[in-house]
Amino acid sequence: MKQLLDLVKLETQRQKGQINLIASENQTPQRILDLLSTSLSNKYAEGYGNNRYYAGAVNVSQIEELAINNAKKVFSDKFDVNVQALSGSPANLAVYNAFLNPGDSILSLNLNSGGHLSHGSSVSFPSKIFNVLKYGLNKEELIDLNQIQSVLKDEQQKGKPVKMLIVGYSGYCRDLDYKELKRICQLFGTHLHVDFSHTAGLVAAKLVNDPFEYADSLMCTTHKTLRGPRGALIFSKQGDKVNKSVFPGLQGGPHMNNIAGICATLIEAQTPEYVQYQKQVLENRAIFEKQFKNKNILFQKGSDNHMLIIKQLTDGGVVEKALEDVGIIVNRQKLQHDKQKPTGIRIGSQFITSQGYDEKECTYTANQIIEIIREVEGQDWGNL
Ligand code: DSN
């Protein structure tokens, strides 16, 4: 036990002592983490509403209802909400299970363009069930709407229309034109599923485009920019279908302690302080962007969210390691034309913003990154 507790202590110290720029993590406030270790963790509550497979679920049922109501207040009251999915990948699987049949075609962003494994990558389970087609980025490094439209058209002409277009990303810095995506989907009768896991906090604070006006279904994880505990929210107009897909389709008992933490996060997301935090996330990203631009660091141009992607490295893995050696934590990122080694690194501003970083610290950190990249790549890198 001592070994275990020491390791937990070390991890807490690591998170405090290092500069964390992993774009998918956040420092969830202690007041919310405290809810994860309450008695709620002890309770089984398979089912929904007042219809549970176990007695004694009266309190946790009300907690779940509170979480659902607050998700509606933060995002949209026009959708049904499921708060039971354990995380992003199972939540996406639940959406596919609800709206697709085995063998159906889906179209999603390829991994090297910033897509996510759970959108049907060849190593994921959905790729065994569905016919997965991919789109990428155009020359301007933007999601290629023409390619999306032409794949949807080709497949329709072949007599096998694409059932679902998945948009959303893990490594992409620009906002999405949901209106145009919906227009394209409507031409081909394609379901538009939006995975806004990365930008959930920014959507909650209304600082990026609102996907709820146009999506048929949506999913977000709760632990990235949203700044909650691990979990996921699924939004749809056919809540019964999604609920059945999550339980009993794919999962057993919901993690009621996490649902309480998610509920607290959603309550906080309605406060001015939370909106200010999300604004600071964007301001801090802009500070990194300005420093990189001034020093000719090569990165995918323009960002509307918390992320930046540095590109044209010889090996993003080597830069990742060199940065870790000085206490800066990032992750290497495969980019569009990468065959073997990833030539990018991805950074995000949301974790350090939770730790109170502003202009001074971000400027200093950006310059440390620039220094390490030049040490690894040679002083002329980016100035060529
Ligand atoms: N692995 C996460 C990310 O880094 O974006 C998404 O699940």
XYZ file of C-alpha atoms and ligand atoms in Angstrom:
391
model
C 0.000 0.000 0.000
C 2.803 2.402 0.853
C 4.298 1.914 -2.602
C 0.943 2.752 -4.174
C 0.385 5.871 -2.049
C 3.930 7.053 -2.724
C 3.320 6.717 -6.451
C 0.106 8.752 -6.197
C 2.010 11.421 -4.280
C 4.742 11.429 -6.913
C 2.209 11.843 -9.710
C 0.573 14.771 -7.883
C 3.996 16.362 -7.469
C 4.834 15.692 -11.127
C 1.681 17.437 -12.267
C 2.462 20.438 -10.054
C 6.146 20.584 -10.947
C 6.041 20.135 -14.719
C 4.565 22.327 -17.419
C 1.756 20.291 -18.920
C 0.823 21.187 -22.479
C -0.966 17.937 -23.405
C -3.986 19.279 -25.298
C -6.419 16.671 -23.967
C -5.737 16.915 -20.223
C -6.757 19.395 -17.593
C -6.361 20.112 -13.911
C -9.791 19.297 -12.545
C -10.435 21.431 -9.424
C -9.941 19.571 -6.127
C -13.554 20.383 -5.086
C -14.710 18.317 -8.072
C -12.142 15.540 -7.604
C -13.432 15.239 -4.015
C -16.810 14.122 -5.373
C -15.136 11.124 -7.020
C -14.216 9.675 -3.657
C -17.677 9.904 -2.085
C -20.098 7.078 -1.202
C -21.584 7.414 -4.694
C -18.802 5.136 -5.898
C -20.402 2.291 -3.912
C -23.776 2.339 -5.652
C -24.997 0.208 -8.541
C -27.722 1.928 -10.536
C -28.170 0.255 -13.933
C -31.116 1.798 -15.692
C -32.450 5.310 -16.117
C -34.742 7.704 -14.254
C -36.910 5.838 -11.747
C -36.420 2.589 -13.605
C -33.351 0.997 -12.011
C -32.320 -2.617 -11.668
C -31.481 -2.078 -7.976
C -33.344 -0.634 -4.997
C -31.809 2.212 -3.067
C -31.122 4.305 -6.157
C -33.309 7.236 -5.133
C -30.487 9.682 -4.439
C -28.225 8.740 -7.322
C -31.192 8.928 -9.717
C -31.743 12.533 -8.678
C -28.036 13.265 -9.089
C -28.154 11.877 -12.627
C -31.235 13.977 -13.403
C -29.461 17.069 -12.069
C -26.476 16.332 -14.311
C -28.738 15.922 -17.354
C -30.595 19.157 -16.615
C -27.374 21.088 -16.217
C -25.952 19.615 -19.441
C -29.085 20.925 -21.173
C -28.649 24.357 -19.577
C -25.000 24.579 -20.638
C -25.290 23.175 -24.164
C -28.848 22.842 -25.502
C -32.285 21.970 -24.192
C -33.303 20.710 -27.644
C -31.413 17.441 -27.207
C -31.803 14.424 -24.960
C -28.688 13.787 -22.892
C -26.982 10.624 -21.699
C -24.383 11.093 -18.947
C -23.502 7.444 -18.321
C -20.880 6.702 -20.999
C -17.568 6.035 -19.292
C -15.404 8.002 -21.671
C -15.112 9.243 -25.245
C -14.416 6.024 -27.152
C -17.258 4.036 -25.551
C -19.535 7.047 -26.008
C -18.775 7.200 -29.731
C -19.315 3.445 -29.969
C -22.702 3.906 -28.265
C -23.654 6.505 -30.882
C -22.682 4.154 -33.737
C -24.540 1.302 -32.047
C -27.645 3.500 -31.767
C -27.755 4.884 -35.306
C -25.902 2.414 -37.549
C -26.110 -1.209 -38.630
C -23.116 -3.517 -39.177
C -21.698 -2.955 -42.647
C -22.860 0.676 -42.912
C -20.412 3.223 -44.255
C -19.085 6.041 -42.107
C -16.825 8.926 -43.115
C -14.340 10.473 -40.686
C -11.149 12.508 -40.452
C -8.014 10.426 -40.885
C -5.642 10.110 -37.938
C -2.763 11.943 -39.597
C -5.011 14.927 -40.211
C -5.929 15.118 -36.537
C -8.754 12.546 -36.355
C -9.409 10.203 -33.439
C -8.948 6.452 -33.079
C -12.584 5.962 -32.065
C -13.783 7.458 -35.364
C -13.002 4.185 -37.095
C -9.232 3.943 -37.287
C -8.087 0.617 -38.737
C -6.883 -0.527 -35.299
C -10.212 0.216 -33.586
C -13.199 -2.069 -33.084
C -15.636 0.117 -35.137
C -13.448 -0.563 -38.198
C -14.329 -4.262 -37.864
C -18.044 -3.468 -37.913
C -18.377 -0.569 -40.341
C -17.024 0.347 -43.745
C -14.843 3.299 -42.765
C -14.004 5.983 -45.315
C -11.660 8.857 -44.610
C -11.253 12.541 -45.415
C -8.291 14.809 -44.774
C -7.026 18.368 -44.998
C -6.663 20.544 -48.093
C -3.603 22.570 -49.114
C -4.556 25.306 -46.656
C -4.461 22.698 -43.875
C -8.215 23.040 -43.433
C -10.722 20.182 -43.326
C -11.421 19.418 -46.958
C -15.136 20.072 -47.424
C -14.837 19.358 -51.163
C -13.397 15.932 -50.434
C -16.194 15.213 -47.938
C -18.815 16.162 -50.513
C -17.186 14.155 -53.297
C -16.848 11.002 -51.144
C -20.504 11.285 -50.121
C -21.477 11.756 -53.774
C -19.333 8.864 -55.063
C -20.662 6.468 -52.457
C -24.245 7.457 -53.192
C -23.630 6.864 -56.903
C -22.217 3.425 -56.070
C -25.545 2.684 -54.361
C -24.103 2.558 -50.850
C -24.720 6.000 -49.324
C -22.606 6.992 -46.328
C -24.797 6.752 -43.239
C -22.775 8.939 -40.890
C -20.300 11.794 -41.243
C -18.167 12.173 -38.115
C -16.588 15.556 -37.493
C -14.412 16.530 -34.568
C -10.763 16.079 -33.852
C -7.864 15.441 -31.543
C -5.239 17.394 -33.414
C -6.743 20.252 -35.412
C -6.686 23.916 -34.483
C -9.469 25.469 -36.527
C -13.169 25.861 -35.885
C -15.680 23.960 -38.017
C -18.386 25.324 -40.298
C -21.245 23.202 -38.967
C -23.816 24.935 -41.165
C -21.954 23.938 -44.306
C -21.327 20.413 -42.992
C -25.042 20.037 -42.331
C -25.869 21.363 -45.805
C -23.574 18.753 -47.348
C -25.019 15.968 -45.194
C -28.548 16.915 -46.150
C -27.719 16.483 -49.847
C -26.991 12.808 -49.231
C -29.230 11.955 -46.264
C -26.134 11.510 -44.061
C -26.304 11.701 -40.249
C -23.977 14.414 -38.865
C -22.242 13.299 -35.669
C -20.081 15.911 -33.936
C -17.382 14.872 -31.474
C -16.527 18.158 -29.765
C -14.547 16.594 -26.919
C -11.582 18.905 -27.337
C -13.557 22.128 -27.455
C -16.375 21.318 -24.996
C -15.299 24.029 -22.527
C -15.034 26.581 -25.317
C -18.473 25.590 -26.645
C -19.898 25.860 -23.113
C -18.457 29.382 -22.835
C -19.744 30.222 -26.331
C -16.280 31.148 -27.610
C -16.354 28.914 -30.698
C -19.030 27.946 -33.225
C -22.051 26.220 -31.719
C -22.434 22.689 -33.185
C -25.856 22.173 -31.589
C -27.712 24.123 -34.256
C -26.752 21.655 -36.964
C -25.702 18.267 -35.561
C -27.910 15.171 -35.487
C -25.950 13.797 -32.550
C -23.018 15.013 -30.477
C -20.540 13.622 -28.010
C -18.011 15.271 -25.756
C -15.683 14.002 -23.105
C -15.806 15.903 -19.844
C -12.141 16.048 -18.856
C -10.481 18.129 -21.565
C -11.259 21.852 -21.911
C -14.529 21.281 -20.013
C -12.288 20.666 -16.923
C -14.332 17.957 -15.232
C -13.670 14.379 -14.184
C -13.344 11.649 -16.812
C -16.565 10.769 -18.578
C -18.678 11.699 -21.585
C -21.956 13.322 -22.586
C -24.026 12.152 -25.542
C -26.644 14.441 -27.086
C -29.272 13.248 -29.536
C -32.870 13.750 -30.605
C -33.553 10.049 -29.965
C -32.570 9.671 -26.355
C -34.216 6.282 -25.892
C -32.125 4.774 -28.661
C -28.908 6.171 -27.218
C -29.817 5.204 -23.658
C -30.488 1.605 -24.703
C -27.262 1.576 -26.660
C -25.222 2.680 -23.613
C -27.074 0.402 -21.175
C -27.732 -2.485 -21.599
C -26.146 -2.343 -25.076
C -22.557 -1.703 -24.104
C -22.156 -0.911 -20.429
C -23.238 -2.017 -16.994
C -23.547 0.188 -13.924
C -22.940 3.911 -14.371
C -20.150 5.498 -12.335
C -22.366 7.709 -10.197
C -19.404 9.405 -8.492
C -18.144 10.590 -11.881
C -21.642 11.693 -12.848
C -21.741 13.841 -9.691
C -18.382 15.372 -10.640
C -19.622 16.025 -14.163
C -22.750 17.649 -12.700
C -20.610 19.962 -10.547
C -18.509 20.865 -13.602
C -21.643 21.736 -15.574
C -22.925 23.908 -12.716
C -19.575 25.736 -12.655
C -19.690 26.112 -16.447
C -22.605 28.517 -15.971
C -20.552 31.009 -13.931
C -18.734 34.139 -15.160
C -15.493 32.777 -13.642
C -15.684 29.727 -15.881
C -16.215 31.853 -19.001
C -13.239 33.984 -17.933
C -11.134 30.816 -17.566
C -12.034 29.717 -21.111
C -11.207 33.204 -22.462
C -7.831 32.967 -20.772
C -7.284 29.536 -22.396
C -7.633 31.238 -25.793
C -5.509 34.226 -24.752
C -2.731 31.945 -23.537
C -2.794 29.942 -26.769
C -2.534 33.245 -28.663
C 0.586 34.151 -26.667
C 2.292 30.908 -27.739
C 1.145 31.551 -31.297
C 2.623 35.066 -31.288
C 5.982 33.889 -29.946
C 6.186 31.031 -32.472
C 5.306 33.386 -35.311
C 7.874 35.976 -34.235
C 10.614 33.337 -34.096
C 9.662 31.601 -37.371
C 8.629 28.389 -35.684
C 6.707 26.327 -38.237
C 3.232 25.512 -37.073
C -0.140 24.829 -38.644
C -1.298 28.375 -39.164
C -4.068 29.936 -37.219
C -5.895 28.506 -34.266
C -9.432 29.029 -33.035
C -9.122 26.766 -30.032
C -6.701 25.785 -27.257
C -4.274 23.940 -29.567
C -1.255 24.624 -31.710
C 0.559 22.081 -33.853
C 4.244 22.599 -34.597
C 5.180 20.915 -37.870
C 8.106 19.929 -40.089
C 10.195 18.501 -37.257
C 12.628 15.735 -38.140
C 11.114 13.564 -35.423
C 8.393 14.837 -33.086
C 9.242 12.008 -30.690
C 12.774 13.330 -30.184
C 11.472 16.837 -29.510
C 8.841 15.415 -27.122
C 11.616 13.677 -25.164
C 13.925 16.714 -25.159
C 11.082 18.862 -23.820
C 10.227 16.277 -21.166
C 13.854 16.384 -20.021
C 13.371 20.060 -19.121
C 9.933 19.488 -17.571
C 7.704 20.484 -20.490
C 5.154 17.804 -21.368
C 3.779 17.659 -24.910
C 2.884 14.852 -27.287
C 4.247 14.021 -30.710
C 1.706 14.205 -33.501
C 1.583 12.427 -36.835
C 0.804 14.889 -39.596
C -0.803 14.515 -42.978
C 2.092 13.313 -45.082
C 3.970 11.415 -42.365
C 4.806 7.879 -43.351
C 6.746 6.695 -40.316
C 8.036 9.236 -37.824
C 5.609 11.864 -36.523
C 6.832 15.295 -37.643
C 4.625 17.331 -35.360
C 4.078 18.119 -31.724
C 0.750 19.219 -30.304
C 0.426 21.691 -27.479
C -2.624 22.936 -25.589
C -3.090 25.828 -23.184
C -5.941 24.592 -20.982
C -4.009 22.794 -18.206
C -1.547 25.605 -17.527
C -4.421 28.099 -17.611
C -6.068 26.120 -14.798
C -2.789 26.571 -12.919
C -2.999 30.345 -13.322
C -0.563 30.892 -16.210
C -0.875 34.148 -18.062
C 1.196 36.249 -20.458
C 4.503 36.197 -18.564
C 4.603 32.428 -17.958
C 3.305 31.565 -21.433
C 5.884 33.815 -23.122
C 8.660 32.217 -21.067
C 7.437 28.671 -21.816
C 7.015 29.360 -25.540
C 10.609 30.580 -25.681
C 11.857 27.531 -23.803
C 10.115 25.364 -26.404
C 11.692 27.386 -29.225
C 15.127 26.992 -27.648
C 14.763 23.212 -27.274
C 13.466 22.791 -30.835
C 16.444 24.736 -32.180
C 18.807 22.672 -30.053
C 17.317 19.469 -31.465
C 16.812 20.596 -35.066
C 19.731 23.008 -35.494
C 19.710 26.782 -35.092
C 18.639 27.404 -38.704
C 15.452 25.373 -38.421
C 12.487 27.495 -39.400
C 14.709 30.297 -40.667
C 15.424 28.612 -43.986
N -6.281 10.772 -26.532
C -7.045 12.002 -26.522
C -6.278 13.099 -27.144
O -5.122 13.207 -26.776
O -6.769 13.905 -27.927
C -8.361 11.857 -27.077
O -8.999 10.752 -26.558
